[in-house]
Short mmCIF file of C-alpha atoms in Angstrom, two decimals:
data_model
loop_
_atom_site.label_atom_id
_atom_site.label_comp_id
_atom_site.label_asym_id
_atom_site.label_seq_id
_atom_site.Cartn_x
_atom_site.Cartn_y
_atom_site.Cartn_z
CA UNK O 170 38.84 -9.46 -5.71
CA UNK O 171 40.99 -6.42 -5.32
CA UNK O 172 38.16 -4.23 -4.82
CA UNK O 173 36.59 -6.24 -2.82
CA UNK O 174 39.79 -6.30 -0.80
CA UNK O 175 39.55 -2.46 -0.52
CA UNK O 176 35.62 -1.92 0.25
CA UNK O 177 36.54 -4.58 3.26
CA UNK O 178 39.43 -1.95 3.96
CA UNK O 179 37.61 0.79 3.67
CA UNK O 180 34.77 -0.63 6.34
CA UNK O 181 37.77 -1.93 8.53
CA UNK O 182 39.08 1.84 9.24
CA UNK O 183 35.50 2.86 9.50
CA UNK O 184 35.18 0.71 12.36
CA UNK O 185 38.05 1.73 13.91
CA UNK O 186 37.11 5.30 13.41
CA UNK O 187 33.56 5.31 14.56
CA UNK O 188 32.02 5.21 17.92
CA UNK O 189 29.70 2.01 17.72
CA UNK O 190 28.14 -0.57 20.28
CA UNK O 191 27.22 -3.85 19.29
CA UNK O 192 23.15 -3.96 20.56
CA UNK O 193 21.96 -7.31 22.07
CA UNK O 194 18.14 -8.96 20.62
CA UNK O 195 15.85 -6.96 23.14
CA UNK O 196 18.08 -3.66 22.24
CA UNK O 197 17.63 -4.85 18.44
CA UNK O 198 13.56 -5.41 18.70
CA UNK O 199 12.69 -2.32 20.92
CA UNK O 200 14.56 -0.29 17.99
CA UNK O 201 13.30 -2.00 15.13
CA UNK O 202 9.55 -1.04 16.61
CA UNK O 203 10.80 2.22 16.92
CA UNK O 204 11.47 2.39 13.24
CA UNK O 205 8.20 1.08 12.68
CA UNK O 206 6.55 3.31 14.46
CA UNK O 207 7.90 6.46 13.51
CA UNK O 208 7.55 4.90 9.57
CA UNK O 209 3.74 4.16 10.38
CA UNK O 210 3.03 7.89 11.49
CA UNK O 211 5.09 9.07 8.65
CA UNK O 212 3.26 7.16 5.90
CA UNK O 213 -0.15 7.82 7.77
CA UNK O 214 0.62 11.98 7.30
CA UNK O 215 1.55 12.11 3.99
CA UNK O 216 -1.31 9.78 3.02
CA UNK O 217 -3.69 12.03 4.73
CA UNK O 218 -2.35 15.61 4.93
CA UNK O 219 -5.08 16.61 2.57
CA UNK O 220 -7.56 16.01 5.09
CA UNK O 221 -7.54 17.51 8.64
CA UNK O 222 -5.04 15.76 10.87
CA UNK O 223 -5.10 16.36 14.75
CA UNK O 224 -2.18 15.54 17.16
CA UNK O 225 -5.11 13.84 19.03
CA UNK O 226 -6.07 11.88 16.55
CA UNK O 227 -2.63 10.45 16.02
CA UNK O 228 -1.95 10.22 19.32
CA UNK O 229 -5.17 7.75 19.66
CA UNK O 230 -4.06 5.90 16.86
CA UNK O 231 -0.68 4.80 18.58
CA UNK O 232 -2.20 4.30 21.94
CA UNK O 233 -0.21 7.58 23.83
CA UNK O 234 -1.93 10.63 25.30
CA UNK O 235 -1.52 13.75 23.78
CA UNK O 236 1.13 15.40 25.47
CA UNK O 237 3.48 12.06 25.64
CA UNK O 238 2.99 11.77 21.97
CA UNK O 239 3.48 15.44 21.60
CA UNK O 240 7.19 14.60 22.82
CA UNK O 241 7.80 11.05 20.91
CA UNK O 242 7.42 13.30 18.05
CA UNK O 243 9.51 16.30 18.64
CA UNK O 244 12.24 14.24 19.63
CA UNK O 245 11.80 11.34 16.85
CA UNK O 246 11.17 13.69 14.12
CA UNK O 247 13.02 16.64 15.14
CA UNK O 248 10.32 19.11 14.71
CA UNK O 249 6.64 19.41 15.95
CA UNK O 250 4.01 17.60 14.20
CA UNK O 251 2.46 20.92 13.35
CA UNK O 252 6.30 22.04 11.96
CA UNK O 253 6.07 18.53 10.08
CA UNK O 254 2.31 18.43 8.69
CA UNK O 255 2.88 22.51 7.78
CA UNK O 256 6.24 21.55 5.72
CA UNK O 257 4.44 18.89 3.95
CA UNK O 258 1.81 20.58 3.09
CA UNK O 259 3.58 23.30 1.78
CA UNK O 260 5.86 21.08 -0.31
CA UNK O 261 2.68 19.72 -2.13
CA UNK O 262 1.51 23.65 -2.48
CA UNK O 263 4.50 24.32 -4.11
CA UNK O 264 3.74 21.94 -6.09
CA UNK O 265 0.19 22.84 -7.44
CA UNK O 266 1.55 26.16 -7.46
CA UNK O 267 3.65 25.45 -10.21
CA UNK O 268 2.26 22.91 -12.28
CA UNK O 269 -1.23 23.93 -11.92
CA UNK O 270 -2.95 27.24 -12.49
CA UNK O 271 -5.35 26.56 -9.98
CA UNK O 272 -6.80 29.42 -7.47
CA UNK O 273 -4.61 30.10 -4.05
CA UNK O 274 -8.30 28.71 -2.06
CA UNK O 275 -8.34 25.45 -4.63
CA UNK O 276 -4.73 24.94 -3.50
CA UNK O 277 -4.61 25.55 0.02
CA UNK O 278 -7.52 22.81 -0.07
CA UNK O 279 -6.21 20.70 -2.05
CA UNK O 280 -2.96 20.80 0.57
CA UNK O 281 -5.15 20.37 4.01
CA UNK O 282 -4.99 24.17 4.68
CA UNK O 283 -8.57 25.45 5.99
CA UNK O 284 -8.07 28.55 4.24
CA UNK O 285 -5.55 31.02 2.15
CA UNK O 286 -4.59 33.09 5.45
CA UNK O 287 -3.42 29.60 6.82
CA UNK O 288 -1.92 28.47 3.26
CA UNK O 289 0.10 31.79 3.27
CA UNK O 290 1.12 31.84 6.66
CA UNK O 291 3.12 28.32 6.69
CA UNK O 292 4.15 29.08 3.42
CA UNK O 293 5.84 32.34 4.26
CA UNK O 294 6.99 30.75 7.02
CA UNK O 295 8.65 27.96 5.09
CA UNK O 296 10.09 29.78 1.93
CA UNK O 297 10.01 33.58 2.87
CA UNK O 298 7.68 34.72 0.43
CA UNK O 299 3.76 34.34 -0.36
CA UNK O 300 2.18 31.61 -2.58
CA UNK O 301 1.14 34.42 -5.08
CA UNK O 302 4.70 36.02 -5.10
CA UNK O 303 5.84 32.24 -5.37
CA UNK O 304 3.94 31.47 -8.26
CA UNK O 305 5.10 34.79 -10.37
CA UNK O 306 8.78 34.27 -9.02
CA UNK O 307 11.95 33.34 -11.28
CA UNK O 308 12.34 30.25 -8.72
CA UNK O 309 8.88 29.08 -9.66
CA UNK O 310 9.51 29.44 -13.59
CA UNK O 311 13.19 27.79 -12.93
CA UNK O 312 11.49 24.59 -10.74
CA UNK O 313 8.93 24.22 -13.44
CA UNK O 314 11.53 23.78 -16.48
CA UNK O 315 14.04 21.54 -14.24
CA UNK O 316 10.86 19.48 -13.17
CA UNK O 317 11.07 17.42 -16.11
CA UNK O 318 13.96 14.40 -15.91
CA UNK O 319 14.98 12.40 -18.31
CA UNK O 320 14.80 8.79 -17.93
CA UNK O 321 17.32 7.90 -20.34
CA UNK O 322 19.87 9.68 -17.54
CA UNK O 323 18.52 7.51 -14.83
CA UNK O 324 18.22 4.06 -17.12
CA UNK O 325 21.62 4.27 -18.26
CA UNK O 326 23.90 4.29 -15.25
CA UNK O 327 27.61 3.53 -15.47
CA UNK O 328 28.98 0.12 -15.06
CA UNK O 329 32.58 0.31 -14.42
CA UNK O 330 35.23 -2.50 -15.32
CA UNK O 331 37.24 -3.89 -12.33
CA UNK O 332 39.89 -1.65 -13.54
CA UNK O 333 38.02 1.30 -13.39
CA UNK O 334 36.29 0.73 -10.63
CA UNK O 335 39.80 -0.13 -8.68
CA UNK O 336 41.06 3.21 -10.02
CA UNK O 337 37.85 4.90 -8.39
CA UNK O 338 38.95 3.62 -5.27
CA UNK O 339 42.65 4.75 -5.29
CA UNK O 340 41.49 8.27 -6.01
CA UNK O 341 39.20 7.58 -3.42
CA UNK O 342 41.84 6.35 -0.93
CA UNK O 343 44.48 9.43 -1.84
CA UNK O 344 41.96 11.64 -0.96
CA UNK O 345 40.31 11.09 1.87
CA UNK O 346 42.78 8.21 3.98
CA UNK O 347 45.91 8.83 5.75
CA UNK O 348 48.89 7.31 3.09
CA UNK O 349 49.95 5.73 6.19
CA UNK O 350 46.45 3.57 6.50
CA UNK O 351 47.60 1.45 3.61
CA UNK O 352 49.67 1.10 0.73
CA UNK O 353 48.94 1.45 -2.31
#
C-alpha cells in the first residue's frame, strides 16, 4: 500500500506541476479521430513503402486535396511525407544492407527507391555517407553483431518485493523531488 501511496504522490505533484486542461466529449472524439487518422496513414506507409506511394494517392485515400493534406502531414508528423517515406525507406535499406549481400539496385527496390541514384541520395541524406560506404563501414559490421538479442534478457525481467520496490522509489524521490514535497 505504501507504494501505492507514493505512485499516487508522485502523479499528485505531477499535476500540480504540469500545464493540463481537462477536454470535454466533442474535444475527446475530434482527437481520438485524429489519432486514428494519423495511425491509419502511418500503418498504410510502412505497409506499402516498397511500392510507389504518391502524396496524391494518400491524399485521395483520406478524402483531402493535395495541398491540405500536404499540411495535415507536415504539421501531424513533423516532417514532409517525402522526409517520412525517404526515412523509412532508408531504415529498411539499412537493413538489407547489412543482413543481406544483395546488389545496391536489388536493395533500393526492394526499399521503394526507383533506382540507386535515388537510393543513395536519401541515404546520404539521412546518415552522411553512401549505401556502399555503409555497407563496408565499422558501423555496419558493429549493427550487424549487436542485431542479435537475447530473449532470455527480455523473458526474465525483474520483479521487485514491496521492499525493494519502496526503496526504488525513495531513491527516486531524493533525487528528483524537492525534500520539502514530502517526507520521507
Amino acid at each position: 500500500m505504501r507504494v501505492h501511496g507514493f505512485v499516487s504522490l508522485v502523479l499528485d505533484y505531477l499535476l500540480k506541476i504540469c500545464d493540463y486542461s481537462v477536454l470535454n466529449t466533442a474535444q475527446q472524439n475530434k482527437l481520438m479521430d485524429l489519432q486514428e487518422r494519423i495511425q491509419r496513414i502511418a500503418s498504410y506507409i510502412h505497409e506499402h513503402y516498397s511500392s510507389k506511394i504518391s502524396l496524391d494517392d494518400l491524399a485521395s485515400r483520406e478524402g483531402f486535396s493535395r495541398t491540405y493534406f500536404s499540411h495535415f502531414f507536415k504539421n501531424n508528423f513533423g516532417m514532409t511525407f517525402k522526409e517520412y517515406l525517404d526515412n523509412i525507406r532508408c531504415e529498411k535499406a539499412k537493413g538489407l544492407l547489412n543482413t543481406t549481400s544483395e546488389n545496391l539496385l536489388t536493395v533500393s527496390y526492394l526499399c521503394g527507391f526507383s533506382d540507386i541514384r535515388t537510393l543513395n541520395n536519401a541515404f546520404e541524406k539521412r546518415y552522411g555517407l553512401l549505401p556502399k560506404d555503409y555497407r563496408r563501414s565499422e558501423d555496419a559490421i558493429k549493427e550487424i553483431d549487436t542485431s542479435s538479442y537475447n530473449q532470455d534478457e527480455i523473458d526474465n525481467q525483474k520483479l521487485y518485493t514491496d521492499e525493494e520496490a519502496l526503496d526504488l522509489l525513495y531513491e527516486y524521490f531524493e533525487e528528483y523531488f524537492d525534500p520539502s514535497f514530502i517526507n520521507l
